[in-house]
Amino acid sequence: MPATKVLIVEDEDALTTILEYNLTKEKFEVSVATDGEEGLLKVEEFGPDIIILDWMLPKVSGIEVCRRIRSKPETRNLPIIMLTARSEEADRIRGLETGADDYLTKPFSTNELIARVKAILRRIRPGLADDTVVFGDISIDRVSHRVTRGGKDIHLGPTEFRLLDHLIQHPGRVFSREQLLNAVWGSDVFVEVRTVDVHIGRLRKALNKHKQGDAIRTVRSAGYALDVD
């Protein structure tokens, strides 16, 4: 199967080098453009499966690049992750409304970006992504239902596996207990909210078995997130 193609459109050389190195290490085929005009040309020449697009670009802005990609039938459904130094909610909304599938504010974790790339590919074009997801030192294989951390096997029950599977697709994002109930148990099943705490506790204990550090972050009055240093 040919490698999944990732186009990086970014004018910061240091960031581009880091992203290209890490994405190549993950077996992606990577191409780089350093301004908006070159990015639009690479979309046609390289034929990427997903684009990592900076907001602030020379010549043509990332927002305009996104808008042009979405205006063409042949690239209308091309997945786009937008990178930006802008953190205001209005800017995030503008980026998403222009057609970005996801949005990351600088500075960000390379591991988180790669996890989001894989999550979008699974969701939008499942044939392009394998069934193994890696975030930090945690790896989850959906086919074999095998989980490892730091190369060591982690044994999970079915519910804990589904919890981890959901959290690892959205690394760093905080989910309320109600959201986790709907995602893991389903909205049509009656389960007490407290049940989430019990299974999160089991998942946390399993992931911390070899004392690599707590991968589950508890946010008081909000919920839980998967975070790996």
mmCIF file with all atom_site columns, C-alpha atoms in Angstrom:
data_model
loop_
_atom_site.group_PDB
_atom_site.id
_atom_site.type_symbol
_atom_site.label_atom_id
_atom_site.label_alt_id
_atom_site.label_comp_id
_atom_site.label_asym_id
_atom_site.label_entity_id
_atom_site.label_seq_id
_atom_site.pdbx_PDB_ins_code
_atom_site.Cartn_x
_atom_site.Cartn_y
_atom_site.Cartn_z
_atom_site.occupancy
_atom_site.B_iso_or_equiv
_atom_site.pdbx_formal_charge
_atom_site.auth_seq_id
_atom_site.auth_comp_id
_atom_site.auth_asym_id
_atom_site.auth_atom_id
_atom_site.pdbx_PDB_model_num
ATOM 1   C CA . MET A 1 1   ? 0.000   0.000  0.000  1.00 0.00 ? 1   MET A CA 1
ATOM 2   C CA . PRO A 1 2   ? 1.493   3.408  -0.956 1.00 0.00 ? 2   PRO A CA 1
ATOM 3   C CA . ALA A 1 3   ? 2.461   5.776  1.831  1.00 0.00 ? 3   ALA A CA 1
ATOM 4   C CA . THR A 1 4   ? -0.057  8.413  2.906  1.00 0.00 ? 4   THR A CA 1
ATOM 5   C CA . LYS A 1 5   ? 0.972   11.822 1.532  1.00 0.00 ? 5   LYS A CA 1
ATOM 6   C CA . VAL A 1 6   ? 1.203   14.806 3.882  1.00 0.00 ? 6   VAL A CA 1
ATOM 7   C CA . LEU A 1 7   ? 1.752   18.327 2.563  1.00 0.00 ? 7   LEU A CA 1
ATOM 8   C CA . ILE A 1 8   ? 3.188   20.826 5.058  1.00 0.00 ? 8   ILE A CA 1
ATOM 9   C CA . VAL A 1 9   ? 2.600   24.474 4.125  1.00 0.00 ? 9   VAL A CA 1
ATOM 10  C CA . GLU A 1 10  ? 4.623   26.407 6.691  1.00 0.00 ? 10  GLU A CA 1
ATOM 11  C CA . ASP A 1 11  ? 7.223   29.199 6.482  1.00 0.00 ? 11  ASP A CA 1
ATOM 12  C CA . GLU A 1 12  ? 8.997   28.552 9.800  1.00 0.00 ? 12  GLU A CA 1
ATOM 13  C CA . ASP A 1 13  ? 12.054  26.489 8.833  1.00 0.00 ? 13  ASP A CA 1
ATOM 14  C CA . ALA A 1 14  ? 12.685  25.040 12.296 1.00 0.00 ? 14  ALA A CA 1
ATOM 15  C CA . LEU A 1 15  ? 9.088   23.872 12.705 1.00 0.00 ? 15  LEU A CA 1
ATOM 16  C CA . THR A 1 16  ? 8.994   22.473 9.165  1.00 0.00 ? 16  THR A CA 1
ATOM 17  C CA . THR A 1 17  ? 12.163  20.455 9.799  1.00 0.00 ? 17  THR A CA 1
ATOM 18  C CA . ILE A 1 18  ? 10.753  18.961 13.011 1.00 0.00 ? 18  ILE A CA 1
ATOM 19  C CA . LEU A 1 19  ? 7.402   18.098 11.427 1.00 0.00 ? 19  LEU A CA 1
ATOM 20  C CA . GLU A 1 20  ? 8.971   16.609 8.302  1.00 0.00 ? 20  GLU A CA 1
ATOM 21  C CA . TYR A 1 21  ? 11.342  14.453 10.362 1.00 0.00 ? 21  TYR A CA 1
ATOM 22  C CA . ASN A 1 22  ? 8.666   13.111 12.694 1.00 0.00 ? 22  ASN A CA 1
ATOM 23  C CA . LEU A 1 23  ? 6.049   12.504 10.007 1.00 0.00 ? 23  LEU A CA 1
ATOM 24  C CA . THR A 1 24  ? 8.610   10.679 7.844  1.00 0.00 ? 24  THR A CA 1
ATOM 25  C CA . LYS A 1 25  ? 9.522   8.560  10.876 1.00 0.00 ? 25  LYS A CA 1
ATOM 26  C CA . GLU A 1 26  ? 5.815   7.619  11.072 1.00 0.00 ? 26  GLU A CA 1
ATOM 27  C CA . LYS A 1 27  ? 6.039   6.336  7.450  1.00 0.00 ? 27  LYS A CA 1
ATOM 28  C CA . PHE A 1 28  ? 4.233   9.279  5.823  1.00 0.00 ? 28  PHE A CA 1
ATOM 29  C CA . GLU A 1 29  ? 5.440   10.648 2.475  1.00 0.00 ? 29  GLU A CA 1
ATOM 30  C CA . VAL A 1 30  ? 6.046   14.343 3.114  1.00 0.00 ? 30  VAL A CA 1
ATOM 31  C CA . SER A 1 31  ? 6.303   17.380 0.863  1.00 0.00 ? 31  SER A CA 1
ATOM 32  C CA . VAL A 1 32  ? 6.911   20.950 2.014  1.00 0.00 ? 32  VAL A CA 1
ATOM 33  C CA . ALA A 1 33  ? 5.847   24.375 0.716  1.00 0.00 ? 33  ALA A CA 1
ATOM 34  C CA . THR A 1 34  ? 7.012   27.621 2.343  1.00 0.00 ? 34  THR A CA 1
ATOM 35  C CA . ASP A 1 35  ? 4.360   30.033 1.071  1.00 0.00 ? 35  ASP A CA 1
ATOM 36  C CA . GLY A 1 36  ? 0.715   29.984 0.008  1.00 0.00 ? 36  GLY A CA 1
ATOM 37  C CA . GLU A 1 37  ? 1.347   30.095 -3.733 1.00 0.00 ? 37  GLU A CA 1
ATOM 38  C CA . GLU A 1 38  ? 3.760   27.165 -3.584 1.00 0.00 ? 38  GLU A CA 1
ATOM 39  C CA . GLY A 1 39  ? 1.296   25.340 -1.352 1.00 0.00 ? 39  GLY A CA 1
ATOM 40  C CA . LEU A 1 40  ? -1.470  25.623 -3.943 1.00 0.00 ? 40  LEU A CA 1
ATOM 41  C CA . LEU A 1 41  ? 0.905   24.347 -6.651 1.00 0.00 ? 41  LEU A CA 1
ATOM 42  C CA . LYS A 1 42  ? 1.978   21.411 -4.469 1.00 0.00 ? 42  LYS A CA 1
ATOM 43  C CA . VAL A 1 43  ? -1.673  20.469 -3.913 1.00 0.00 ? 43  VAL A CA 1
ATOM 44  C CA . GLU A 1 44  ? -1.933  19.891 -7.672 1.00 0.00 ? 44  GLU A CA 1
ATOM 45  C CA . GLU A 1 45  ? 1.533   18.389 -8.231 1.00 0.00 ? 45  GLU A CA 1
ATOM 46  C CA . PHE A 1 46  ? 1.971   16.278 -5.089 1.00 0.00 ? 46  PHE A CA 1
ATOM 47  C CA . GLY A 1 47  ? -1.653  15.206 -4.618 1.00 0.00 ? 47  GLY A CA 1
ATOM 48  C CA . PRO A 1 48  ? -1.606  15.071 -0.800 1.00 0.00 ? 48  PRO A CA 1
ATOM 49  C CA . ASP A 1 49  ? -3.979  12.999 1.312  1.00 0.00 ? 49  ASP A CA 1
ATOM 50  C CA . ILE A 1 50  ? -3.913  15.598 4.100  1.00 0.00 ? 50  ILE A CA 1
ATOM 51  C CA . ILE A 1 51  ? -2.537  19.141 4.515  1.00 0.00 ? 51  ILE A CA 1
ATOM 52  C CA . ILE A 1 52  ? -0.917  20.790 7.525  1.00 0.00 ? 52  ILE A CA 1
ATOM 53  C CA . LEU A 1 53  ? -1.479  24.477 6.795  1.00 0.00 ? 53  LEU A CA 1
ATOM 54  C CA . ASP A 1 54  ? -0.136  27.541 8.591  1.00 0.00 ? 54  ASP A CA 1
ATOM 55  C CA . TRP A 1 55  ? -2.486  30.529 8.971  1.00 0.00 ? 55  TRP A CA 1
ATOM 56  C CA . MET A 1 56  ? 0.150   33.252 8.449  1.00 0.00 ? 56  MET A CA 1
ATOM 57  C CA . LEU A 1 57  ? 1.926   32.607 5.136  1.00 0.00 ? 57  LEU A CA 1
ATOM 58  C CA . PRO A 1 58  ? 3.765   34.793 2.615  1.00 0.00 ? 58  PRO A CA 1
ATOM 59  C CA . LYS A 1 59  ? 2.074   35.634 -0.725 1.00 0.00 ? 59  LYS A CA 1
ATOM 60  C CA . VAL A 1 60  ? -1.235  33.843 -0.045 1.00 0.00 ? 60  VAL A CA 1
ATOM 61  C CA . SER A 1 61  ? -2.588  33.426 3.496  1.00 0.00 ? 61  SER A CA 1
ATOM 62  C CA . GLY A 1 62  ? -3.483  30.044 4.932  1.00 0.00 ? 62  GLY A CA 1
ATOM 63  C CA . ILE A 1 63  ? -7.137  31.087 5.175  1.00 0.00 ? 63  ILE A CA 1
ATOM 64  C CA . GLU A 1 64  ? -7.155  31.925 1.452  1.00 0.00 ? 64  GLU A CA 1
ATOM 65  C CA . VAL A 1 65  ? -5.328  28.691 0.577  1.00 0.00 ? 65  VAL A CA 1
ATOM 66  C CA . CYS A 1 66  ? -7.980  26.783 2.541  1.00 0.00 ? 66  CYS A CA 1
ATOM 67  C CA . ARG A 1 67  ? -10.785 28.689 0.829  1.00 0.00 ? 67  ARG A CA 1
ATOM 68  C CA . ARG A 1 68  ? -9.391  27.937 -2.679 1.00 0.00 ? 68  ARG A CA 1
ATOM 69  C CA . ILE A 1 69  ? -8.905  24.257 -1.879 1.00 0.00 ? 69  ILE A CA 1
ATOM 70  C CA . ARG A 1 70  ? -12.513 24.021 -0.698 1.00 0.00 ? 70  ARG A CA 1
ATOM 71  C CA . SER A 1 71  ? -13.787 25.857 -3.813 1.00 0.00 ? 71  SER A CA 1
ATOM 72  C CA . LYS A 1 72  ? -12.551 23.147 -6.225 1.00 0.00 ? 72  LYS A CA 1
ATOM 73  C CA . PRO A 1 73  ? -14.551 19.925 -6.616 1.00 0.00 ? 73  PRO A CA 1
ATOM 74  C CA . GLU A 1 74  ? -11.406 17.781 -6.887 1.00 0.00 ? 74  GLU A CA 1
ATOM 75  C CA . THR A 1 75  ? -9.988  19.032 -3.565 1.00 0.00 ? 75  THR A CA 1
ATOM 76  C CA . ARG A 1 76  ? -13.176 19.948 -1.714 1.00 0.00 ? 76  ARG A CA 1
ATOM 77  C CA . ASN A 1 77  ? -12.890 17.026 0.706  1.00 0.00 ? 77  ASN A CA 1
ATOM 78  C CA . LEU A 1 78  ? -9.118  17.188 1.244  1.00 0.00 ? 78  LEU A CA 1
ATOM 79  C CA . PRO A 1 79  ? -8.458  17.088 5.023  1.00 0.00 ? 79  PRO A CA 1
ATOM 80  C CA . ILE A 1 80  ? -6.773  20.228 6.413  1.00 0.00 ? 80  ILE A CA 1
ATOM 81  C CA . ILE A 1 81  ? -5.245  20.878 9.836  1.00 0.00 ? 81  ILE A CA 1
ATOM 82  C CA . MET A 1 82  ? -4.611  24.581 10.407 1.00 0.00 ? 82  MET A CA 1
ATOM 83  C CA . LEU A 1 83  ? -1.682  25.810 12.502 1.00 0.00 ? 83  LEU A CA 1
ATOM 84  C CA . THR A 1 84  ? -1.690  29.269 13.995 1.00 0.00 ? 84  THR A CA 1
ATOM 85  C CA . ALA A 1 85  ? -0.289  31.497 16.690 1.00 0.00 ? 85  ALA A CA 1
ATOM 86  C CA . ARG A 1 86  ? -3.791  32.935 17.109 1.00 0.00 ? 86  ARG A CA 1
ATOM 87  C CA . SER A 1 87  ? -5.573  31.545 20.144 1.00 0.00 ? 87  SER A CA 1
ATOM 88  C CA . GLU A 1 88  ? -8.720  33.681 20.223 1.00 0.00 ? 88  GLU A CA 1
ATOM 89  C CA . GLU A 1 89  ? -11.982 31.797 19.828 1.00 0.00 ? 89  GLU A CA 1
ATOM 90  C CA . ALA A 1 90  ? -13.108 34.036 16.942 1.00 0.00 ? 90  ALA A CA 1
ATOM 91  C CA . ASP A 1 91  ? -9.979  33.122 14.967 1.00 0.00 ? 91  ASP A CA 1
ATOM 92  C CA . ARG A 1 92  ? -10.461 29.408 15.609 1.00 0.00 ? 92  ARG A CA 1
ATOM 93  C CA . ILE A 1 93  ? -14.062 29.654 14.458 1.00 0.00 ? 93  ILE A CA 1
ATOM 94  C CA . ARG A 1 94  ? -13.023 31.546 11.324 1.00 0.00 ? 94  ARG A CA 1
ATOM 95  C CA . GLY A 1 95  ? -10.455 28.896 10.475 1.00 0.00 ? 95  GLY A CA 1
ATOM 96  C CA . LEU A 1 96  ? -12.952 26.080 10.946 1.00 0.00 ? 96  LEU A CA 1
ATOM 97  C CA . GLU A 1 97  ? -15.687 27.906 9.040  1.00 0.00 ? 97  GLU A CA 1
ATOM 98  C CA . THR A 1 98  ? -13.282 28.420 6.116  1.00 0.00 ? 98  THR A CA 1
ATOM 99  C CA . GLY A 1 99  ? -13.023 24.640 5.893  1.00 0.00 ? 99  GLY A CA 1
ATOM 100 C CA . ALA A 1 100 ? -10.264 23.440 8.224  1.00 0.00 ? 100 ALA A CA 1
ATOM 101 C CA . ASP A 1 101 ? -10.975 20.017 9.751  1.00 0.00 ? 101 ASP A CA 1
ATOM 102 C CA . ASP A 1 102 ? -8.910  20.717 12.848 1.00 0.00 ? 102 ASP A CA 1
ATOM 103 C CA . TYR A 1 103 ? -6.989  23.555 14.462 1.00 0.00 ? 103 TYR A CA 1
ATOM 104 C CA . LEU A 1 104 ? -3.798  23.649 16.545 1.00 0.00 ? 104 LEU A CA 1
ATOM 105 C CA . THR A 1 105 ? -2.453  26.719 18.321 1.00 0.00 ? 105 THR A CA 1
ATOM 106 C CA . LYS A 1 106 ? 1.334   27.197 18.460 1.00 0.00 ? 106 LYS A CA 1
ATOM 107 C CA . PRO A 1 107 ? 3.283   26.034 20.350 1.00 0.00 ? 107 PRO A CA 1
ATOM 108 C CA . PHE A 1 108 ? 1.982   22.478 20.193 1.00 0.00 ? 108 PHE A CA 1
ATOM 109 C CA . SER A 1 109 ? 3.221   18.942 20.757 1.00 0.00 ? 109 SER A CA 1
ATOM 110 C CA . THR A 1 110 ? 4.438   17.104 17.650 1.00 0.00 ? 110 THR A CA 1
ATOM 111 C CA . ASN A 1 111 ? 2.948   13.921 19.106 1.00 0.00 ? 111 ASN A CA 1
ATOM 112 C CA . GLU A 1 112 ? -0.429  15.624 19.386 1.00 0.00 ? 112 GLU A CA 1
ATOM 113 C CA . LEU A 1 113 ? -0.277  16.831 15.771 1.00 0.00 ? 113 LEU A CA 1
ATOM 114 C CA . ILE A 1 114 ? 0.566   13.354 14.491 1.00 0.00 ? 114 ILE A CA 1
ATOM 115 C CA . ALA A 1 115 ? -2.227  11.845 16.597 1.00 0.00 ? 115 ALA A CA 1
ATOM 116 C CA . ARG A 1 116 ? -4.674  14.362 15.107 1.00 0.00 ? 116 ARG A CA 1
ATOM 117 C CA . VAL A 1 117 ? -3.452  13.613 11.570 1.00 0.00 ? 117 VAL A CA 1
ATOM 118 C CA . LYS A 1 118 ? -4.108  9.917  12.124 1.00 0.00 ? 118 LYS A CA 1
ATOM 119 C CA . ALA A 1 119 ? -7.483  10.567 13.771 1.00 0.00 ? 119 ALA A CA 1
ATOM 120 C CA . ILE A 1 120 ? -8.671  12.681 10.827 1.00 0.00 ? 120 ILE A CA 1
ATOM 121 C CA . LEU A 1 121 ? -7.488  10.084 8.324  1.00 0.00 ? 121 LEU A CA 1
ATOM 122 C CA . ARG A 1 122 ? -9.350  7.343  10.190 1.00 0.00 ? 122 ARG A CA 1
ATOM 123 C CA . ARG A 1 123 ? -12.498 9.447  10.305 1.00 0.00 ? 123 ARG A CA 1
ATOM 124 C CA . ILE A 1 124 ? -12.475 10.908 6.801  1.00 0.00 ? 124 ILE A CA 1
ATOM 125 C CA . ARG A 1 125 ? -10.530 8.350  4.772  1.00 0.00 ? 125 ARG A CA 1
ATOM 126 C CA . PRO A 1 126 ? -10.251 5.187  6.827  1.00 0.00 ? 126 PRO A CA 1
ATOM 127 C CA . GLY A 1 127 ? -8.487  3.296  4.047  1.00 0.00 ? 127 GLY A CA 1
ATOM 128 C CA . LEU A 1 128 ? -5.471  5.605  4.373  1.00 0.00 ? 128 LEU A CA 1
ATOM 129 C CA . ALA A 1 129 ? -4.754  5.006  8.032  1.00 0.00 ? 129 ALA A CA 1
ATOM 130 C CA . ASP A 1 130 ? -3.589  1.862  9.713  1.00 0.00 ? 130 ASP A CA 1
ATOM 131 C CA . ASP A 1 131 ? -5.281  0.566  12.824 1.00 0.00 ? 131 ASP A CA 1
ATOM 132 C CA . THR A 1 132 ? -2.453  1.379  15.182 1.00 0.00 ? 132 THR A CA 1
ATOM 133 C CA . VAL A 1 133 ? -2.529  4.687  17.039 1.00 0.00 ? 133 VAL A CA 1
ATOM 134 C CA . VAL A 1 134 ? 0.475   6.031  18.918 1.00 0.00 ? 134 VAL A CA 1
ATOM 135 C CA . PHE A 1 135 ? 0.508   8.923  21.359 1.00 0.00 ? 135 PHE A CA 1
ATOM 136 C CA . GLY A 1 136 ? 3.602   9.500  23.440 1.00 0.00 ? 136 GLY A CA 1
ATOM 137 C CA . ASP A 1 137 ? 4.743   6.094  24.704 1.00 0.00 ? 137 ASP A CA 1
ATOM 138 C CA . ILE A 1 138 ? 1.262   4.564  24.401 1.00 0.00 ? 138 ILE A CA 1
ATOM 139 C CA . SER A 1 139 ? 0.339   2.407  21.388 1.00 0.00 ? 139 SER A CA 1
ATOM 140 C CA . ILE A 1 140 ? -3.086  0.914  20.700 1.00 0.00 ? 140 ILE A CA 1
ATOM 141 C CA . ASP A 1 141 ? -3.756  -1.653 17.963 1.00 0.00 ? 141 ASP A CA 1
ATOM 142 C CA . ARG A 1 142 ? -7.447  -1.871 17.104 1.00 0.00 ? 142 ARG A CA 1
ATOM 143 C CA . VAL A 1 143 ? -7.169  -5.104 15.132 1.00 0.00 ? 143 VAL A CA 1
ATOM 144 C CA . SER A 1 144 ? -5.432  -7.192 17.788 1.00 0.00 ? 144 SER A CA 1
ATOM 145 C CA . HIS A 1 145 ? -6.813  -5.126 20.705 1.00 0.00 ? 145 HIS A CA 1
ATOM 146 C CA . ARG A 1 146 ? -3.237  -4.889 21.961 1.00 0.00 ? 146 ARG A CA 1
ATOM 147 C CA . VAL A 1 147 ? -2.076  -1.941 24.041 1.00 0.00 ? 147 VAL A CA 1
ATOM 148 C CA . THR A 1 148 ? 1.527   -1.205 24.936 1.00 0.00 ? 148 THR A CA 1
ATOM 149 C CA . ARG A 1 149 ? 3.205   1.543  26.904 1.00 0.00 ? 149 ARG A CA 1
ATOM 150 C CA . GLY A 1 150 ? 6.934   2.025  26.638 1.00 0.00 ? 150 GLY A CA 1
ATOM 151 C CA . GLY A 1 151 ? 7.023   -1.259 24.695 1.00 0.00 ? 151 GLY A CA 1
ATOM 152 C CA . LYS A 1 152 ? 5.409   -3.208 27.556 1.00 0.00 ? 152 LYS A CA 1
ATOM 153 C CA . ASP A 1 153 ? 2.030   -4.886 27.212 1.00 0.00 ? 153 ASP A CA 1
ATOM 154 C CA . ILE A 1 154 ? -0.911  -3.317 29.017 1.00 0.00 ? 154 ILE A CA 1
ATOM 155 C CA . HIS A 1 155 ? -3.893  -5.578 29.657 1.00 0.00 ? 155 HIS A CA 1
ATOM 156 C CA . LEU A 1 156 ? -7.261  -3.797 29.492 1.00 0.00 ? 156 LEU A CA 1
ATOM 157 C CA . GLY A 1 157 ? -10.862 -4.905 29.775 1.00 0.00 ? 157 GLY A CA 1
ATOM 158 C CA . PRO A 1 158 ? -13.206 -4.126 26.839 1.00 0.00 ? 158 PRO A CA 1
ATOM 159 C CA . THR A 1 159 ? -14.605 -0.957 28.407 1.00 0.00 ? 159 THR A CA 1
ATOM 160 C CA . GLU A 1 160 ? -11.169 0.386  29.370 1.00 0.00 ? 160 GLU A CA 1
ATOM 161 C CA . PHE A 1 161 ? -9.963  -0.347 25.832 1.00 0.00 ? 161 PHE A CA 1
ATOM 162 C CA . ARG A 1 162 ? -12.840 1.672  24.341 1.00 0.00 ? 162 ARG A CA 1
ATOM 163 C CA . LEU A 1 163 ? -12.166 4.519  26.773 1.00 0.00 ? 163 LEU A CA 1
ATOM 164 C CA . LEU A 1 164 ? -8.496  4.647  25.806 1.00 0.00 ? 164 LEU A CA 1
ATOM 165 C CA . ASP A 1 165 ? -9.381  4.359  22.120 1.00 0.00 ? 165 ASP A CA 1
ATOM 166 C CA . HIS A 1 166 ? -11.648 7.397  22.412 1.00 0.00 ? 166 HIS A CA 1
ATOM 167 C CA . LEU A 1 167 ? -9.209  9.473  24.460 1.00 0.00 ? 167 LEU A CA 1
ATOM 168 C CA . ILE A 1 168 ? -6.202  8.714  22.252 1.00 0.00 ? 168 ILE A CA 1
ATOM 169 C CA . GLN A 1 169 ? -8.041  10.007 19.194 1.00 0.00 ? 169 GLN A CA 1
ATOM 170 C CA . HIS A 1 170 ? -8.375  13.398 20.902 1.00 0.00 ? 170 HIS A CA 1
ATOM 171 C CA . PRO A 1 171 ? -5.141  13.791 22.902 1.00 0.00 ? 171 PRO A CA 1
ATOM 172 C CA . GLY A 1 172 ? -5.171  16.627 25.389 1.00 0.00 ? 172 GLY A CA 1
ATOM 173 C CA . ARG A 1 173 ? -8.896  17.267 24.998 1.00 0.00 ? 173 ARG A CA 1
ATOM 174 C CA . VAL A 1 174 ? -10.936 17.200 28.196 1.00 0.00 ? 174 VAL A CA 1
ATOM 175 C CA . PHE A 1 175 ? -14.105 15.090 28.071 1.00 0.00 ? 175 PHE A CA 1
ATOM 176 C CA . SER A 1 176 ? -16.857 15.340 30.645 1.00 0.00 ? 176 SER A CA 1
ATOM 177 C CA . ARG A 1 177 ? -18.230 12.163 32.195 1.00 0.00 ? 177 ARG A CA 1
ATOM 178 C CA . GLU A 1 178 ? -21.427 12.585 30.167 1.00 0.00 ? 178 GLU A CA 1
ATOM 179 C CA . GLN A 1 179 ? -19.455 12.860 26.911 1.00 0.00 ? 179 GLN A CA 1
ATOM 180 C CA . LEU A 1 180 ? -17.488 9.734  27.730 1.00 0.00 ? 180 LEU A CA 1
ATOM 181 C CA . LEU A 1 181 ? -20.695 7.875  28.600 1.00 0.00 ? 181 LEU A CA 1
ATOM 182 C CA . ASN A 1 182 ? -22.182 8.736  25.202 1.00 0.00 ? 182 ASN A CA 1
ATOM 183 C CA . ALA A 1 183 ? -18.982 7.921  23.298 1.00 0.00 ? 183 ALA A CA 1
ATOM 184 C CA . VAL A 1 184 ? -18.127 4.635  25.022 1.00 0.00 ? 184 VAL A CA 1
ATOM 185 C CA . TRP A 1 185 ? -21.425 3.222  26.306 1.00 0.00 ? 185 TRP A CA 1
ATOM 186 C CA . GLY A 1 186 ? -23.834 4.925  23.859 1.00 0.00 ? 186 GLY A CA 1
ATOM 187 C CA . SER A 1 187 ? -26.576 7.460  24.450 1.00 0.00 ? 187 SER A CA 1
ATOM 188 C CA . ASP A 1 188 ? -29.298 4.809  24.510 1.00 0.00 ? 188 ASP A CA 1
ATOM 189 C CA . VAL A 1 189 ? -27.813 2.853  27.432 1.00 0.00 ? 189 VAL A CA 1
ATOM 190 C CA . PHE A 1 190 ? -28.528 3.866  31.015 1.00 0.00 ? 190 PHE A CA 1
ATOM 191 C CA . VAL A 1 191 ? -25.311 3.921  33.000 1.00 0.00 ? 191 VAL A CA 1
ATOM 192 C CA . GLU A 1 192 ? -24.622 5.983  36.090 1.00 0.00 ? 192 GLU A CA 1
ATOM 193 C CA . VAL A 1 193 ? -22.118 8.801  35.622 1.00 0.00 ? 193 VAL A CA 1
ATOM 194 C CA . ARG A 1 194 ? -20.117 7.421  38.540 1.00 0.00 ? 194 ARG A CA 1
ATOM 195 C CA . THR A 1 195 ? -19.369 4.356  36.401 1.00 0.00 ? 195 THR A CA 1
ATOM 196 C CA . VAL A 1 196 ? -17.047 6.477  34.258 1.00 0.00 ? 196 VAL A CA 1
ATOM 197 C CA . ASP A 1 197 ? -14.900 7.248  37.314 1.00 0.00 ? 197 ASP A CA 1
ATOM 198 C CA . VAL A 1 198 ? -14.599 3.546  38.117 1.00 0.00 ? 198 VAL A CA 1
ATOM 199 C CA . HIS A 1 199 ? -13.429 2.595  34.613 1.00 0.00 ? 199 HIS A CA 1
ATOM 200 C CA . ILE A 1 200 ? -11.117 5.615  34.354 1.00 0.00 ? 200 ILE A CA 1
ATOM 201 C CA . GLY A 1 201 ? -9.578  4.449  37.624 1.00 0.00 ? 201 GLY A CA 1
ATOM 202 C CA . ARG A 1 202 ? -9.005  0.974  36.169 1.00 0.00 ? 202 ARG A CA 1
ATOM 203 C CA . LEU A 1 203 ? -7.549  2.434  32.961 1.00 0.00 ? 203 LEU A CA 1
ATOM 204 C CA . ARG A 1 204 ? -5.246  4.746  34.943 1.00 0.00 ? 204 ARG A CA 1
ATOM 205 C CA . LYS A 1 205 ? -4.042  1.850  37.121 1.00 0.00 ? 205 LYS A CA 1
ATOM 206 C CA . ALA A 1 206 ? -3.298  -0.318 34.080 1.00 0.00 ? 206 ALA A CA 1
ATOM 207 C CA . LEU A 1 207 ? -1.445  2.435  32.229 1.00 0.00 ? 207 LEU A CA 1
ATOM 208 C CA . ASN A 1 208 ? 0.612   3.241  35.317 1.00 0.00 ? 208 ASN A CA 1
ATOM 209 C CA . LYS A 1 209 ? 1.451   -0.397 36.042 1.00 0.00 ? 209 LYS A CA 1
ATOM 210 C CA . HIS A 1 210 ? 5.121   0.033  35.140 1.00 0.00 ? 210 HIS A CA 1
ATOM 211 C CA . LYS A 1 211 ? 5.328   3.452  36.824 1.00 0.00 ? 211 LYS A CA 1
ATOM 212 C CA . GLN A 1 212 ? 5.889   5.490  33.638 1.00 0.00 ? 212 GLN A CA 1
ATOM 213 C CA . GLY A 1 213 ? 3.793   8.371  34.998 1.00 0.00 ? 213 GLY A CA 1
ATOM 214 C CA . ASP A 1 214 ? 0.090   9.183  35.067 1.00 0.00 ? 214 ASP A CA 1
ATOM 215 C CA . ALA A 1 215 ? -1.260  9.398  31.517 1.00 0.00 ? 215 ALA A CA 1
ATOM 216 C CA . ILE A 1 216 ? -4.804  10.347 32.558 1.00 0.00 ? 216 ILE A CA 1
ATOM 217 C CA . ARG A 1 217 ? -5.310  13.954 33.603 1.00 0.00 ? 217 ARG A CA 1
ATOM 218 C CA . THR A 1 218 ? -8.251  14.708 35.875 1.00 0.00 ? 218 THR A CA 1
ATOM 219 C CA . VAL A 1 219 ? -9.660  18.216 35.444 1.00 0.00 ? 219 VAL A CA 1
ATOM 220 C CA . ARG A 1 220 ? -11.698 19.159 38.481 1.00 0.00 ? 220 ARG A CA 1
ATOM 221 C CA . SER A 1 221 ? -15.389 19.778 37.699 1.00 0.00 ? 221 SER A CA 1
ATOM 222 C CA . ALA A 1 222 ? -14.689 19.150 33.985 1.00 0.00 ? 222 ALA A CA 1
ATOM 223 C CA . GLY A 1 223 ? -13.653 15.566 33.272 1.00 0.00 ? 223 GLY A CA 1
ATOM 224 C CA . TYR A 1 224 ? -10.679 13.617 31.942 1.00 0.00 ? 224 TYR A CA 1
ATOM 225 C CA . ALA A 1 225 ? -8.021  13.933 29.253 1.00 0.00 ? 225 ALA A CA 1
ATOM 226 C CA . LEU A 1 226 ? -5.145  11.811 27.928 1.00 0.00 ? 226 LEU A CA 1
ATOM 227 C CA . ASP A 1 227 ? -1.823  13.598 28.377 1.00 0.00 ? 227 ASP A CA 1
ATOM 228 C CA . VAL A 1 228 ? 1.681   12.194 27.987 1.00 0.00 ? 228 VAL A CA 1
ATOM 229 C CA . ASP A 1 229 ? 4.763   14.274 28.713 1.00 0.00 ? 229 ASP A CA 1
#
